[in-house]
C-alpha positions as a Python dict, from the first residue, in 0.01 Angstrom:
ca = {
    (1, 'X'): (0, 0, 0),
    (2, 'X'): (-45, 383, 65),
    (3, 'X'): (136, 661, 34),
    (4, 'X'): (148, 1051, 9),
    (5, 'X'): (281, 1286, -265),
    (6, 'X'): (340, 1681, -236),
    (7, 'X'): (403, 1873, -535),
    (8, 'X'): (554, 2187, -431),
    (9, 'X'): (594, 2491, -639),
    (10, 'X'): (543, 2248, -968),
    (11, 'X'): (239, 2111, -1165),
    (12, 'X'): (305, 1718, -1248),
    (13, 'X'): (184, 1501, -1545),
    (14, 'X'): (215, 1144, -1521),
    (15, 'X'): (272, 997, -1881),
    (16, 'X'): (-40, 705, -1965),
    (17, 'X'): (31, 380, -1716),
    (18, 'X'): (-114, 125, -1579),
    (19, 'X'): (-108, -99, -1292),
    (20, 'X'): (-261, -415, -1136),
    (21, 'X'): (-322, -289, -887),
    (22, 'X'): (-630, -73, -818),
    (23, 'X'): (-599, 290, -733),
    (24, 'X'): (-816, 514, -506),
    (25, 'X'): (-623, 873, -545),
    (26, 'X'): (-739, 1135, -274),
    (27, 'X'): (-649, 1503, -296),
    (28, 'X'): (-546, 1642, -5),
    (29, 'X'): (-461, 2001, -137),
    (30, 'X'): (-529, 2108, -465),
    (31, 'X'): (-657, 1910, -752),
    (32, 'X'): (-580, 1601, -964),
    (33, 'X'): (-711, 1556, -1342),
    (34, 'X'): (-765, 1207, -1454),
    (35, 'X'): (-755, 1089, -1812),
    (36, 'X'): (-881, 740, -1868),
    (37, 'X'): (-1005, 576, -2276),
    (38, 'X'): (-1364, 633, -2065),
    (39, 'X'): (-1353, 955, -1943),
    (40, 'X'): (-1190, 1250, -1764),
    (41, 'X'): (-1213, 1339, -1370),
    (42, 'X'): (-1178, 1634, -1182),
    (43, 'X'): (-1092, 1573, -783),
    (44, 'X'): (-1115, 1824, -601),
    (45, 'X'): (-1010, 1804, -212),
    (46, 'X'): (-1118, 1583, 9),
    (47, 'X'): (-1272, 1367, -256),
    (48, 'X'): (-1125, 1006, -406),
    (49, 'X'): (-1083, 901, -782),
    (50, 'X'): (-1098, 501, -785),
    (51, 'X'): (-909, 360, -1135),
    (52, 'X'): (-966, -12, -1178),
    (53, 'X'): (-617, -233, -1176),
    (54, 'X'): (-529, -287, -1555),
    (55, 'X'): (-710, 69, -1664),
    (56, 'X'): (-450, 285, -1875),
    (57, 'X'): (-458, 627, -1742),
    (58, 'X'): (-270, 955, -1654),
    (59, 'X'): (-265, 1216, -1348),
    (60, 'X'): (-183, 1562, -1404),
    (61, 'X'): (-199, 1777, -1060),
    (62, 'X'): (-206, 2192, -964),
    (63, 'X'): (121, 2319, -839),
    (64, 'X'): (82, 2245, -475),
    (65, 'X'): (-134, 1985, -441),
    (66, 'X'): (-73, 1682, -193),
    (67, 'X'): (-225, 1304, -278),
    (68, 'X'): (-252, 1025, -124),
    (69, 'X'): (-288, 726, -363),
    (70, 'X'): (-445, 370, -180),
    (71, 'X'): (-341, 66, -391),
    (72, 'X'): (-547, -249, -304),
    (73, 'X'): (-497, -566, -464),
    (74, 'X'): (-745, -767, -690),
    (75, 'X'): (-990, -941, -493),
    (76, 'X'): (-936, -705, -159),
    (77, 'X'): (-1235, -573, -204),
    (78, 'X'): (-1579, -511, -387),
    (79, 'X'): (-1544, -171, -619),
    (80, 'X'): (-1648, -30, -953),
    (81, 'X'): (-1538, -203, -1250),
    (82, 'X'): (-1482, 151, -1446),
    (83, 'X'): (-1304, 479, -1298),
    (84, 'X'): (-1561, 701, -1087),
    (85, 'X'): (-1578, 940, -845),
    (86, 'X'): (-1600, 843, -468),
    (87, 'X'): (-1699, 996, -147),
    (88, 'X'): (-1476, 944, 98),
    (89, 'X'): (-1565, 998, 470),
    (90, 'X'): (-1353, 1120, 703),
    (91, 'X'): (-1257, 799, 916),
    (92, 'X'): (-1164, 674, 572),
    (93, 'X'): (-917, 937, 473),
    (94, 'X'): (-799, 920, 812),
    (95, 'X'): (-741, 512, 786),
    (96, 'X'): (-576, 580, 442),
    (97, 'X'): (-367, 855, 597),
    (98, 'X'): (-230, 681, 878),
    (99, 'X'): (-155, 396, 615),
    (100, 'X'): (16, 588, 430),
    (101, 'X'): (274, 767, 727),
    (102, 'X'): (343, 418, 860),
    (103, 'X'): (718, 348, 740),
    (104, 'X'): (806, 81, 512),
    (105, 'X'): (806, -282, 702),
    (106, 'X'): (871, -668, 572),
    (107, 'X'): (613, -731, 785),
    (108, 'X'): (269, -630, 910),
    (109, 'X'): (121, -663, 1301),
    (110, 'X'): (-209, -701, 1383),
    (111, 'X'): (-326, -302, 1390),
    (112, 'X'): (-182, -258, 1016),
    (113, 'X'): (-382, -569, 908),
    (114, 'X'): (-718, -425, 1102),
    (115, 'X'): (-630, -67, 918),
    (116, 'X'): (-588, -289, 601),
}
């Protein structure tokens, strides 16, 4: 699942959480801070935070700044066992992107499950 958050005219603070999920956060316009028990990230734009499912943590985000948070299931794929910084390339962002605009479906056809 993807999707895309603006925070207009307002800084944000999400309060500790979790999920089972793992989360890849991009910023998109200005900045997200990340506060995990191992560490604290910066993201600037155009760069990805990955949090492992199951890792407590809290965003806080600049006034303005638009994110784009990819959740991928356990087992979808191979990535860090601890939160890090990622590069993300532009064909990524863009996959991640287009994931995210697509509107909410019960089901999936074959060019979401290739973008998947």
């Amino acid at each position: 699942m993807a999707m895309r958050m603006d925070f207009a005219d307002y800084e944000a603070e999400a309060n500790p959480h979790q999920h089972p999920q793992g989360q890849l956060i991009l910023a998109l316009h200005g900045a997200v801070t990340c506060t995990a028990e191992s560490g604290v990230w910066i993201v600037p734009p155009d760069c990805g935070l990955w949090v492992p499912g199951g890792v407590p943590h809290s965003n806080q985000v600049t006034p303005n700044a638009r994110l784009t948070y990819l959740f991928v299931e356990p087992g979808a794929a191979t990535l860090p066992d601890e939160c890090c910084t990622l590069s993300v390339s532009p064909m990524l962002r863009e996959m991640i992107h287009r994931l995210a605009d697509l509107p909410e479906q019960d089901g999936r056809d074959a060019h979401v499950e290739r973008l998947m």
